[in-house]
Coordinates of C-alpha atoms in Angstrom, one line a residue:
M1 CA 88.3 27.0 -50.3
L2 CA 86.0 28.2 -47.1
T3 CA 87.9 30.6 -45.0
P4 CA 86.8 31.8 -41.4
L5 CA 85.4 34.6 -42.8
T6 CA 83.6 32.7 -45.4
G7 CA 81.8 30.6 -42.6
I8 CA 81.0 33.6 -40.7
L9 CA 79.0 35.3 -43.7
L10 CA 76.8 31.8 -44.2
L11 CA 75.9 31.6 -40.6
S12 CA 74.9 34.8 -41.2
S13 CA 73.0 34.1 -44.4
S14 CA 71.1 31.2 -42.7
A15 CA 70.1 32.7 -40.0
V16 CA 68.5 35.5 -42.2
S17 CA 66.8 33.2 -43.8
A18 CA 64.8 32.2 -40.8
D19 CA 63.8 34.9 -40.1
I20 CA 62.3 35.3 -43.8
S21 CA 58.4 35.2 -44.0
P22 CA 57.5 32.0 -46.1
M23 CA 55.7 34.6 -48.8
E24 CA 58.9 36.7 -48.9
Q25 CA 60.8 33.6 -49.6
C26 CA 59.1 34.1 -53.4
L27 CA 59.7 37.5 -54.2
G28 CA 62.8 38.3 -56.0
Q29 CA 62.0 36.3 -58.5
D30 CA 60.8 36.1 -62.1
D31 CA 56.6 35.9 -62.6
L32 CA 56.2 32.3 -63.6
Q33 CA 59.2 31.3 -60.6
R34 CA 56.8 33.4 -57.8
L35 CA 53.5 31.5 -59.5
A36 CA 55.0 28.2 -59.3
C37 CA 56.6 29.2 -55.2
Y38 CA 53.1 30.5 -54.3
D39 CA 51.3 26.9 -55.7
R40 CA 53.9 25.3 -53.4
L41 CA 53.0 27.3 -50.6
V42 CA 49.5 27.4 -51.0
E43 CA 49.5 22.8 -51.4
A44 CA 52.1 22.8 -48.7
Q45 CA 49.4 24.2 -46.3
Q46 CA 46.1 22.8 -47.9
K47 CA 48.1 19.6 -47.0
A48 CA 48.7 20.5 -43.5
R49 CA 45.6 21.6 -42.6
L50 CA 44.3 18.1 -43.6
V51 CA 46.1 16.1 -41.8
A52 CA 45.4 18.3 -38.2
E53 CA 41.7 17.9 -39.2
A54 CA 42.3 14.1 -39.5
K55 CA 43.9 13.9 -36.2
I56 CA 40.9 15.8 -34.4
E57 CA 38.9 13.2 -36.4
T58 CA 40.8 10.3 -35.2
T59 CA 41.5 11.4 -31.6
P60 CA 39.4 8.6 -29.1
S61 CA 36.8 11.1 -27.0
I62 CA 36.2 10.2 -23.4
K63 CA 32.3 10.9 -22.5
V64 CA 32.5 10.6 -18.3
T65 CA 28.9 10.1 -17.6
Q66 CA 27.9 11.2 -13.8
V67 CA 24.6 10.1 -11.9
E68 CA 23.8 12.3 -9.3
E69 CA 21.3 11.4 -6.5
A70 CA 17.3 11.4 -7.2
A71 CA 16.8 15.3 -5.0
P72 CA 14.1 14.5 -2.7
I73 CA 10.2 14.8 -3.7
P74 CA 7.9 16.6 -1.3
V75 CA 5.1 13.8 -0.4
A76 CA 2.3 16.0 -1.0
T77 CA 3.8 16.2 -4.7
I78 CA 3.7 12.4 -5.1
L79 CA 0.2 11.7 -3.5
Q80 CA -1.2 14.4 -6.1
S81 CA 0.5 12.5 -8.5
L82 CA -0.8 8.9 -7.4
W83 CA -4.0 9.8 -6.6
E84 CA -4.3 12.4 -8.8
L85 CA -6.0 15.2 -6.5
G86 CA -5.6 17.9 -8.9
D87 CA -6.9 19.0 -12.3
N88 CA -3.6 18.8 -13.5
E89 CA -3.2 15.0 -12.6
K90 CA -6.2 13.9 -14.2
R91 CA -5.9 11.3 -16.2
G92 CA -9.4 9.8 -16.7
P93 CA -11.4 6.4 -15.4
F94 CA -10.0 2.7 -16.0
V95 CA -6.2 3.6 -16.5
V96 CA -4.7 0.9 -14.5
R97 CA -2.3 2.1 -11.8
T98 CA -0.2 0.1 -8.9
Y99 CA -1.7 0.6 -5.3
Q100 CA 0.5 -1.5 -2.5
P101 CA 3.8 -2.4 -3.4
N102 CA 4.5 -5.0 -5.8
F103 CA 7.0 -7.4 -4.9
L104 CA 8.9 -10.5 -4.9
L105 CA 10.8 -11.8 -2.0
P106 CA 12.5 -14.7 -2.8
A107 CA 14.6 -14.8 0.6
H108 CA 11.7 -14.5 3.2
Y109 CA 12.8 -15.9 6.6
T110 CA 10.8 -16.3 9.0
S111 CA 11.1 -17.5 13.0
S112 CA 8.7 -19.9 13.2
I113 CA 6.4 -21.3 10.1
N114 CA 2.8 -21.7 10.5
R115 CA 2.5 -25.9 10.1
Q116 CA -0.7 -26.5 12.0
P117 CA -3.3 -23.4 11.3
Q118 CA -6.1 -23.1 13.6
S119 CA -8.7 -21.2 14.3
P120 CA -12.1 -21.1 17.4
T121 CA -14.8 -22.2 15.3
L122 CA -12.7 -24.6 12.6
G123 CA -10.6 -25.8 14.1
L124 CA -6.6 -27.3 13.7
A125 CA -6.0 -28.4 10.3
D126 CA -3.8 -31.1 9.3
L127 CA -0.1 -31.0 10.2
Q128 CA 2.5 -30.2 7.2
E129 CA 5.7 -31.2 8.9
N130 CA 8.0 -31.0 5.7
Y131 CA 7.0 -27.0 5.5
K132 CA 10.6 -24.7 5.4
P133 CA 11.2 -21.7 7.3
I134 CA 12.7 -19.9 4.1
E135 CA 10.2 -19.7 1.3
A136 CA 9.2 -16.6 -0.8
K137 CA 6.9 -14.0 -0.4
L138 CA 5.1 -12.5 -3.4
Q139 CA 2.8 -9.6 -4.0
V140 CA 1.2 -8.0 -7.0
S141 CA -1.4 -5.0 -6.1
L142 CA -3.3 -2.9 -8.4
R143 CA -6.1 0.0 -9.1
A144 CA -8.2 1.8 -11.7
K145 CA -10.5 5.1 -11.1
M146 CA -14.2 4.3 -12.2
L147 CA -15.3 7.5 -11.4
E148 CA -14.0 11.2 -11.6
D149 CA -15.6 14.0 -9.7
V150 CA -18.6 11.6 -7.7
L151 CA -20.4 14.2 -5.1
L152 CA -17.2 16.3 -4.1
P153 CA -15.0 18.5 -6.7
N154 CA -12.5 16.3 -7.8
A155 CA -13.0 13.3 -5.7
D156 CA -13.1 10.0 -7.4
L157 CA -14.2 6.5 -6.9
W158 CA -11.4 3.7 -7.4
F159 CA -11.4 0.1 -7.0
A160 CA -8.1 -2.4 -6.7
Y161 CA -7.1 -5.4 -6.0
T162 CA -3.8 -7.1 -4.2
Q163 CA -3.0 -10.5 -3.8
T164 CA 0.1 -11.9 -1.6
S165 CA 1.0 -15.4 -1.6
M166 CA 3.9 -17.1 1.0
W167 CA 5.5 -19.3 -1.3
Q168 CA 7.5 -22.4 -0.5
L169 CA 9.8 -22.0 -2.8
W170 CA 12.7 -23.9 -1.4
N171 CA 10.7 -27.3 -0.5
S172 CA 11.0 -29.4 -3.3
Q173 CA 10.4 -32.2 -0.9
D174 CA 6.5 -31.3 -1.5
S175 CA 6.8 -29.4 -5.2
A176 CA 7.1 -26.0 -3.9
P177 CA 3.5 -25.5 -2.8
F178 CA 1.8 -21.8 -2.4
R179 CA 1.5 -22.2 1.5
S180 CA -1.0 -19.1 1.4
T181 CA -2.4 -16.7 -0.5
D182 CA -5.0 -13.8 1.0
Y183 CA -7.2 -11.8 -2.3
Q184 CA -8.1 -8.3 -1.1
P185 CA -10.6 -6.7 -3.8
E186 CA -11.1 -3.1 -2.5
V187 CA -13.6 0.2 -3.4
I188 CA -11.7 3.3 -2.5
Y189 CA -13.5 6.6 -2.4
V190 CA -10.8 9.3 -2.2
I191 CA -11.0 13.2 -1.0
P192 CA -9.0 15.9 -1.8
T193 CA -8.0 18.1 1.4
A194 CA -5.1 20.3 1.2
K195 CA -7.4 23.2 -0.6
Y196 CA -9.0 23.2 3.2
L197 CA -6.5 21.6 5.3
G198 CA -3.0 22.5 3.8
N199 CA -1.4 24.8 6.5
L200 CA -1.7 23.0 9.6
P201 CA 0.2 23.4 12.6
L202 CA 4.3 22.5 12.7
G203 CA 4.6 23.1 8.9
W204 CA 1.7 19.7 8.1
S205 CA -0.8 19.6 5.6
M206 CA -3.6 17.0 5.1
Q207 CA -3.7 15.4 1.8
M208 CA -6.8 13.3 1.4
L209 CA -9.2 11.5 3.0
Q210 CA -10.1 7.8 2.0
L211 CA -13.5 5.7 2.8
G212 CA -13.2 2.5 1.4
F213 CA -14.8 -1.3 1.5
V214 CA -12.8 -4.1 1.6
H215 CA -13.0 -8.0 1.6
Q216 CA -10.3 -10.4 2.3
S217 CA -10.1 -13.8 2.3
N218 CA -7.8 -17.1 1.3
G219 CA -10.2 -18.9 -0.9
Q220 CA -9.1 -21.9 0.9
S221 CA -12.4 -24.4 2.0
E222 CA -12.2 -25.7 5.7
P223 CA -10.6 -25.9 7.9
M224 CA -8.1 -23.6 6.7
S225 CA -11.0 -20.6 5.5
R226 CA -10.3 -17.4 6.7
S227 CA -12.0 -14.5 5.5
W228 CA -13.6 -10.8 6.8
N229 CA -15.4 -8.2 5.4
R230 CA -14.3 -4.3 7.2
I231 CA -14.9 -0.4 6.0
Y232 CA -12.5 1.8 6.6
A233 CA -11.5 5.7 6.6
A234 CA -8.0 6.9 6.3
A235 CA -5.9 10.3 6.5
A236 CA -3.6 10.8 4.4
F237 CA -0.5 14.2 6.1
E238 CA 2.9 15.2 4.8
R239 CA 5.5 17.6 5.7
D240 CA 7.8 18.0 3.3
Q241 CA 10.1 14.1 2.6
V242 CA 7.5 12.7 5.4
G243 CA 4.6 11.3 5.2
F244 CA 1.7 9.9 7.8
R245 CA -1.4 8.0 7.1
V246 CA -4.0 6.8 10.3
K247 CA -6.3 4.4 8.9
V248 CA -9.9 3.1 11.0
N249 CA -10.9 -0.7 10.3
R250 CA -14.6 -1.4 11.2
R251 CA -15.0 -4.8 10.9
I252 CA -18.5 -6.0 9.3
P253 CA -20.6 -8.1 11.6
E254 CA -21.0 -11.9 10.3
Q255 CA -23.2 -15.0 11.7
A256 CA -21.5 -16.7 14.1
D257 CA -22.2 -20.0 12.3
D258 CA -20.4 -18.2 9.3
D259 CA -17.2 -16.6 11.0
D260 CA -14.1 -18.8 10.3
N261 CA -12.2 -16.3 12.3
P262 CA -14.5 -14.5 14.5
D263 CA -11.1 -13.3 17.4
L264 CA -9.1 -12.1 14.0
T265 CA -9.3 -7.5 15.2
S266 CA -8.4 -9.1 18.6
F267 CA -5.1 -10.0 16.9
L268 CA -5.0 -8.2 14.0
G269 CA -6.3 -4.5 15.4
T270 CA -8.5 -1.8 14.0
T271 CA -5.6 0.8 13.7
E272 CA -3.3 1.0 11.4
L273 CA -0.6 3.9 11.7
Q274 CA 2.3 4.2 8.8
L275 CA 5.3 6.6 8.7
S276 CA 7.1 7.1 5.5
W277 CA 10.0 8.8 4.7
L278 CA 11.7 9.5 0.6
P279 CA 14.9 11.1 1.6
G280 CA 16.6 10.7 -2.3
S281 CA 16.4 7.7 -4.1
A282 CA 15.7 5.5 -0.8
T283 CA 12.4 5.0 0.5
A284 CA 11.7 3.7 4.2
S285 CA 8.1 3.1 5.6
L286 CA 7.6 1.7 9.1
T287 CA 3.5 0.1 9.6
R288 CA 1.9 -0.5 13.2
K289 CA -1.1 -2.1 13.2
M290 CA -2.6 -2.4 16.5
S291 CA -6.1 -2.1 18.8
W292 CA -5.8 0.8 21.3
N293 CA -6.6 -1.4 24.3
D294 CA -3.7 -4.1 23.7
F295 CA -1.0 -2.9 22.7
S296 CA 0.7 -6.6 22.8
N297 CA -1.3 -7.7 19.9
G298 CA -0.6 -6.6 16.1
S299 CA 2.4 -6.1 14.4
W300 CA 5.5 -4.0 13.2
Q301 CA 6.5 -3.7 9.3
L302 CA 9.5 -2.0 7.9
D303 CA 9.7 -1.9 3.9
L304 CA 12.8 -0.2 3.0
T305 CA 13.8 0.2 -0.5
Y306 CA 16.9 1.7 -3.5
P307 CA 17.2 1.7 -6.8
I308 CA 19.0 -0.7 -8.9
D309 CA 19.6 2.2 -11.1
K310 CA 19.9 5.9 -9.5
S311 CA 18.6 7.7 -12.9
K312 CA 15.4 4.8 -13.0
A313 CA 14.1 6.2 -9.7
D314 CA 10.5 4.1 -10.7
G315 CA 12.7 0.8 -12.6
L316 CA 13.4 -2.2 -10.2
R317 CA 14.4 -2.3 -7.0
V318 CA 16.1 -3.8 -3.7
H319 CA 13.3 -4.8 -1.5
L320 CA 14.4 -5.6 2.6
Q321 CA 11.0 -5.9 4.5
L322 CA 11.2 -7.1 8.1
F323 CA 7.7 -8.1 10.0
S324 CA 7.6 -8.7 13.8
G325 CA 3.7 -10.0 15.0
Y326 CA 0.6 -11.1 13.9
A327 CA -1.4 -11.7 10.8
E328 CA 1.4 -11.2 8.4
T329 CA -1.3 -14.1 6.4
L330 CA -4.8 -14.4 7.3
L331 CA -4.4 -18.6 7.9
D332 CA -1.5 -16.8 10.2
Y333 CA -3.8 -14.5 12.2
N334 CA -3.5 -15.8 15.2
H335 CA 0.2 -16.8 14.9
R336 CA 3.2 -14.5 16.2
Q337 CA 6.5 -14.7 14.1
N338 CA 9.3 -12.5 12.9
S339 CA 10.5 -12.8 9.7
I340 CA 13.2 -10.9 7.3
G341 CA 12.2 -10.7 3.4
L342 CA 15.2 -10.2 0.9
G343 CA 14.4 -9.1 -2.8
F344 CA 13.0 -6.6 -5.4
M345 CA 10.4 -4.2 -5.7
L346 CA 9.1 -5.2 -9.8
F347 CA 7.4 -2.2 -10.8
N348 CA 5.8 1.0 -9.5
F349 CA 3.2 3.1 -11.9

């Protein structure tokens, strides 16, 4: 029979037992019982440890990947790498690299499609009534170094090729023809200048001087044939993330009977100014072609790009191009238009 005193004693006993550690509970027993008690305690501890480890292994881990914005890179660093201006950047001859931007603009709209090209010496071409103002613009441009250390220290000789096409991609009525294609082989002599002109006023530096010979033609027969040969001198300057390039062209004269476009430079211009900005992942480039004696002709072109994947700055990029003026192509050299194109910069290496 339980009395109130007995209940108090039992509660007190339970409280004391709760304060005794498992190891102490094995004391006070004979040897066999104490050994068996210890074995049970060790086995229980091992099971508890295995259960805890299993929980850790099966707990799903959440991995958070943060894509960081590309840090701005000085234009000088980019120019030195692209044109291999220093000893550390040299990659040897016959390594193919990109030159001008390589892009596909499947949505290219012009305010005035040139349905009937003409020139002073060849007259009017046939009227193409079905040409549409929306087409695609495609450019592929590659280069390779032919010789290293030519005449001057670290001066290299390059060969480049650029092909630009206007493609009536959306013109199913005429089976999507290529309206115009310009072919441009080029020889470029590149002279590094940062060693001598690396500390110009206001923080600018001159990175390189280029001397070149260019043949450009559209490969068509008369009266659509257009071509010219020229030599040029260009200088590239930079300040932090801003680049500036000035290029002066000199047309090589042709026989009057062979000149398909004698007034080409009066529309296209002889001077090219290009301002570039590389603030990080994005790029921006503004190009002005003109003649100093006639600012009404020539052209303006703005190119903006942004990477599809910010962790791969050299990968596929969205490309927006705005153009206003003359000579977006050779065939359109004397045809004024405004155009906008949207697509992708394909590759850059």
